[in-house]
Coordinates of C-alpha atoms and ligand atoms in Angstrom, one line a residue:
M1 CA -112.3 160.6 161.9
R2 CA -112.2 156.8 162.2
I3 CA -113.0 154.5 159.9
T4 CA -116.0 152.9 160.6
I5 CA -117.3 148.6 159.1
R6 CA -120.2 150.9 156.8
D7 CA -116.9 152.5 155.0
I8 CA -115.1 149.2 154.8
R9 CA -118.7 147.5 153.3
K10 CA -118.3 150.9 150.6
M11 CA -115.2 150.3 149.7
K12 CA -116.5 147.1 148.2
D13 CA -119.8 148.5 146.6
E14 CA -117.3 150.8 144.5
G15 CA -114.2 147.6 143.7
R16 CA -111.3 149.8 145.6
P17 CA -109.2 147.2 147.2
I18 CA -108.7 147.1 151.6
V19 CA -105.6 147.2 152.6
M20 CA -106.0 145.2 156.6
L21 CA -101.9 145.3 157.9
T22 CA -101.1 143.6 161.8
A23 CA -100.0 145.7 164.5
Y24 CA -99.3 145.4 167.7
D25 CA -97.7 147.8 169.3
Y26 CA -97.9 151.9 169.4
T27 CA -95.2 152.4 167.2
S28 CA -96.3 150.0 164.5
A29 CA -99.7 150.6 164.9
K30 CA -98.6 154.5 164.0
L31 CA -96.4 153.9 161.2
A32 CA -99.6 151.8 159.5
D33 CA -101.5 154.4 160.6
E34 CA -99.6 157.1 158.6
A35 CA -99.1 154.7 155.9
G36 CA -102.7 154.7 155.1
I37 CA -103.6 151.6 156.1
P38 CA -107.4 151.6 156.7
M39 CA -107.9 148.6 158.6
I40 CA -105.8 147.3 161.6
L41 CA -105.6 143.9 162.6
V42 CA -104.1 143.1 166.3
G43 CA -103.6 139.4 165.2
D44 CA -103.3 136.6 167.6
S45 CA -100.4 135.8 165.1
L46 CA -98.5 138.5 167.8
G47 CA -98.1 135.4 170.4
M48 CA -96.0 134.2 167.0
V49 CA -94.0 137.3 165.7
V50 CA -93.4 139.1 169.3
L51 CA -94.1 136.5 171.7
G52 CA -92.2 134.3 170.3
Y53 CA -94.4 131.2 171.5
E54 CA -94.5 128.4 168.0
N55 CA -98.6 128.8 167.1
T56 CA -101.5 131.3 168.3
I57 CA -102.8 128.8 170.8
P58 CA -101.5 130.3 174.1
V59 CA -102.8 133.4 173.7
T60 CA -104.8 134.9 176.3
M61 CA -107.9 137.2 176.6
D62 CA -105.2 139.7 178.7
D63 CA -101.8 139.3 176.3
M64 CA -104.9 140.7 173.6
I65 CA -106.3 143.7 175.4
H66 CA -102.8 144.9 176.4
H67 CA -101.5 145.0 172.7
I68 CA -104.1 146.2 171.6
K69 CA -104.9 149.6 174.1
A70 CA -101.1 149.9 172.7
V71 CA -102.5 149.6 168.8
V72 CA -105.2 152.2 169.2
R73 CA -103.3 154.6 171.6
G74 CA -101.4 154.3 167.3
A75 CA -104.1 154.5 165.4
R76 CA -105.8 157.8 165.0
R77 CA -108.3 156.5 161.8
A78 CA -107.5 153.1 160.9
L79 CA -110.6 150.8 161.7
V80 CA -109.1 148.4 164.8
V81 CA -109.9 145.2 165.2
G82 CA -109.0 142.8 167.5
D83 CA -109.0 138.9 167.7
M84 CA -109.9 137.1 169.8
P85 CA -107.4 134.3 170.5
F86 CA -107.8 130.6 171.5
M87 CA -110.6 129.7 173.6
S88 CA -112.0 132.9 174.1
Y89 CA -115.2 132.4 172.2
H90 CA -115.5 129.0 171.9
I91 CA -117.7 127.8 175.0
N92 CA -120.7 130.1 174.4
P93 CA -121.7 133.2 172.9
E94 CA -122.1 134.7 176.8
Q95 CA -118.6 133.9 177.4
A96 CA -117.9 135.4 173.8
M97 CA -120.2 138.4 174.9
S98 CA -118.4 139.3 178.0
N99 CA -114.5 138.6 175.8
A100 CA -115.5 140.7 173.0
A101 CA -117.1 143.3 174.8
R102 CA -113.6 143.7 176.7
M103 CA -111.7 144.2 173.7
I104 CA -114.5 147.0 172.2
Q105 CA -114.4 148.4 175.9
E106 CA -111.5 147.8 177.8
G107 CA -108.9 147.7 174.7
G108 CA -110.8 150.1 172.6
A109 CA -111.0 148.2 169.3
Q110 CA -113.7 149.2 167.0
A111 CA -114.5 145.9 166.0
V112 CA -113.5 141.3 166.9
K113 CA -112.6 138.9 164.4
L114 CA -113.0 135.4 165.4
E115 CA -112.2 131.8 163.5
G116 CA -114.8 129.3 162.1
G117 CA -117.9 129.1 159.9
R118 CA -121.5 128.0 160.5
R119 CA -120.7 126.9 163.6
M120 CA -119.3 130.3 165.3
A121 CA -123.2 131.8 163.1
P122 CA -125.0 132.0 166.4
T123 CA -122.5 134.3 168.4
V124 CA -121.7 136.2 165.5
E125 CA -125.1 137.0 165.5
R126 CA -125.3 137.5 169.6
L127 CA -122.3 139.5 169.1
V128 CA -123.4 142.2 166.2
A129 CA -127.2 142.0 168.2
N130 CA -125.0 143.5 171.3
G131 CA -123.4 146.6 168.8
I132 CA -120.7 144.7 168.9
P133 CA -118.5 145.0 164.7
V134 CA -117.7 140.8 164.2
M135 CA -115.2 140.1 161.2
G136 CA -115.1 136.5 159.8
H137 CA -111.9 134.2 159.4
I138 CA -112.3 130.7 157.5
G139 CA -110.5 128.2 155.7
L140 CA -106.9 127.9 157.3
T141 CA -108.0 128.7 161.0
P142 CA -104.5 128.7 162.6
Q143 CA -106.5 128.3 166.4
S144 CA -107.6 124.4 165.1
I145 CA -103.9 123.9 164.2
H146 CA -103.9 120.6 165.9
Q147 CA -107.7 119.7 164.5
L148 CA -106.6 120.5 160.6
G149 CA -103.2 118.9 161.7
G150 CA -100.6 121.4 159.7
Y151 CA -100.8 124.8 158.1
R152 CA -101.8 123.5 154.6
V153 CA -104.1 125.3 152.0
Q154 CA -108.6 124.5 152.4
G155 CA -111.4 124.0 150.3
R156 CA -109.1 122.4 147.7
D157 CA -111.7 119.4 146.7
L158 CA -115.4 119.5 146.1
D159 CA -117.6 118.6 149.4
A160 CA -114.3 120.7 151.2
A161 CA -115.3 123.6 148.6
R162 CA -118.7 123.7 149.3
A163 CA -118.1 123.4 152.8
L164 CA -115.8 127.4 152.7
I165 CA -118.4 128.8 150.8
D166 CA -121.2 127.8 153.2
D167 CA -119.5 128.8 156.2
A168 CA -118.6 132.5 154.2
L169 CA -122.4 133.1 153.7
A170 CA -123.3 132.1 157.0
L171 CA -121.2 134.0 158.6
Q172 CA -122.8 136.5 156.3
D173 CA -126.5 136.2 157.3
A174 CA -125.2 136.1 161.0
G175 CA -124.5 140.1 160.6
A176 CA -120.9 139.7 160.5
F177 CA -119.1 142.7 158.0
S178 CA -116.6 141.1 156.7
I179 CA -114.2 137.9 156.3
V180 CA -110.8 136.8 156.4
L181 CA -109.8 134.1 153.9
E182 CA -106.5 132.4 154.6
T183 CA -105.2 129.5 152.6
V184 CA -107.9 128.8 150.1
P185 CA -107.4 128.3 146.2
A186 CA -107.6 131.4 144.2
P187 CA -110.3 130.6 142.2
L188 CA -112.4 129.9 145.1
A189 CA -112.0 132.8 146.8
R190 CA -113.1 134.9 144.1
L191 CA -116.6 132.8 143.7
I192 CA -116.9 133.3 147.5
T193 CA -115.8 137.2 147.4
G194 CA -119.1 137.5 144.2
R195 CA -121.0 135.4 146.7
L196 CA -121.2 138.2 149.3
S197 CA -121.8 141.7 149.5
I198 CA -120.0 141.7 152.4
P199 CA -115.9 142.2 151.8
T200 CA -113.1 139.4 151.7
I201 CA -110.1 139.6 153.1
G202 CA -107.5 137.9 151.9
I203 CA -104.3 136.0 152.8
G204 CA -103.0 133.4 150.6
A205 CA -106.2 133.6 149.0
G206 CA -104.9 135.0 145.5
P207 CA -105.9 138.5 144.1
Y208 CA -110.3 138.2 143.3
C209 CA -110.3 138.7 147.5
D210 CA -112.2 142.0 147.7
G211 CA -108.9 143.1 150.1
Q212 CA -105.7 141.1 151.3
V213 CA -104.3 141.5 155.0
Q214 CA -100.3 140.6 156.2
V215 CA -98.4 140.0 158.6
F216 CA -96.7 143.4 159.6
H217 CA -93.3 141.5 160.6
D218 CA -93.3 139.6 157.0
L219 CA -94.0 142.0 155.4
L220 CA -91.0 144.0 156.4
G221 CA -88.9 140.8 157.1
L222 CA -88.7 140.9 160.7
F223 CA -89.7 137.4 161.0
E224 CA -86.8 135.1 159.9
D225 CA -88.4 131.5 161.5
F226 CA -90.2 130.9 158.7
V227 CA -91.9 133.0 155.5
P228 CA -94.8 131.7 154.6
R229 CA -95.4 130.8 150.6
H230 CA -98.7 134.3 151.0
A231 CA -96.0 137.0 152.4
K232 CA -94.1 139.4 150.0
R233 CA -91.5 140.9 152.4
Y234 CA -91.4 144.8 151.5
A235 CA -87.9 145.5 153.3
E236 CA -85.6 143.4 155.2
L237 CA -85.1 145.3 158.4
A238 CA -84.4 142.5 160.1
G239 CA -80.9 142.7 157.9
T240 CA -80.6 146.2 159.1
I241 CA -81.6 146.4 162.8
R242 CA -79.0 143.0 163.6
D243 CA -76.4 146.0 161.1
A244 CA -76.9 148.9 163.9
I245 CA -77.1 147.0 167.1
S246 CA -73.6 145.2 165.3
R247 CA -72.7 149.1 164.9
Y248 CA -73.2 150.6 168.1
K249 CA -71.7 147.3 170.5
A250 CA -68.7 148.3 168.3
E251 CA -69.2 151.8 168.5
V252 CA -69.4 151.3 172.9
E253 CA -66.3 149.3 172.4
S254 CA -63.8 151.4 170.8
G255 CA -64.9 154.4 173.1
E256 CA -66.0 156.0 169.7
F257 CA -70.0 156.6 170.8
P258 CA -71.5 158.0 173.6
T259 CA -69.9 161.2 172.8
M260 CA -70.4 164.7 174.3
E261 CA -73.4 165.5 171.7
H262 CA -75.1 162.7 173.0
S263 CA -74.1 164.4 176.9
F264 CA -75.1 166.8 179.1
S265 CA -72.6 169.2 180.6
M266 CA -73.2 170.6 184.3
D267 CA -71.7 174.1 186.2
E268 CA -68.0 173.5 186.1
A269 CA -67.3 175.5 189.5
V270 CA -69.7 172.9 191.1
V271 CA -67.7 169.9 189.2
A272 CA -64.5 171.9 190.8
Q273 CA -66.3 171.9 194.4
L274 CA -67.2 167.8 193.4
E275 CA -63.7 166.8 193.1
A276 CA -62.5 169.0 196.1
E277 CA -64.2 167.1 198.4
Ligands
KIV1 O1 -103.8 136.9 163.7 C1 -103.9 137.1 162.1 O2 -102.7 138.1 162.2 C2 -104.5 136.4 161.4 C3 -104.2 137.4 160.4 C4 -103.3 136.4 160.0 C5 -105.3 137.5 159.3 O3 -105.7 137.0 162.2

């Protein structure tokens, strides 16, 4: 049975930490699902770690749908959340509705995530009223990178911290089922988590959130362009993969691979006939 937003809420109520991981394709989603991850985010971070863009801004709805479909095919049990890309929900709630509906209907996701606080509350309300579960995302919101002027910690001074608390409450009131807190000081994340009845999912927000999210490629050491401070590497797969590819190259070049073990035979008589011709 697939995990639902009710199960996620229950985890907060029961004090069970909620683990979320990003995935972008069938294989990564299947591995995360088999490892028991209850919630998979098809993040627009795919723009950087899969598509090689400098930031998440160029990611389109079509990119997201393509990857969400693959993740949904790989994840049988996890709740799949599709990330709404830049400018796919900002223009008005109608635009947000039709794009969120695509993620659910065409992509097969069970929820969507969008960035922004109070300003996005009417949009969240509209989606939720129409049966689309919404995860909020406040703090460092990468789609506003040009406005924020870089990937900085958010909510450090009194006014900014108060604004983030208001944002979180506004999203909860609008019906969001959970909120990502990205790159905010741990004490502020603890405060927000204590004020909300819906779960907070932290990334670079310290240990006091109800759950944590990490980017697949960061966790596994697959993305080497930079390592965010909030990322912990549980493997160094880029090195392992490079070594394997180098061994493959060396074996082809030396004639060691392939052997008959990796090849297919045919009737000797047919071969003889072909050679004679
Ligand atoms: O796009 C993404 O992967 C995200 C997470 C970092 C929360 O938004």
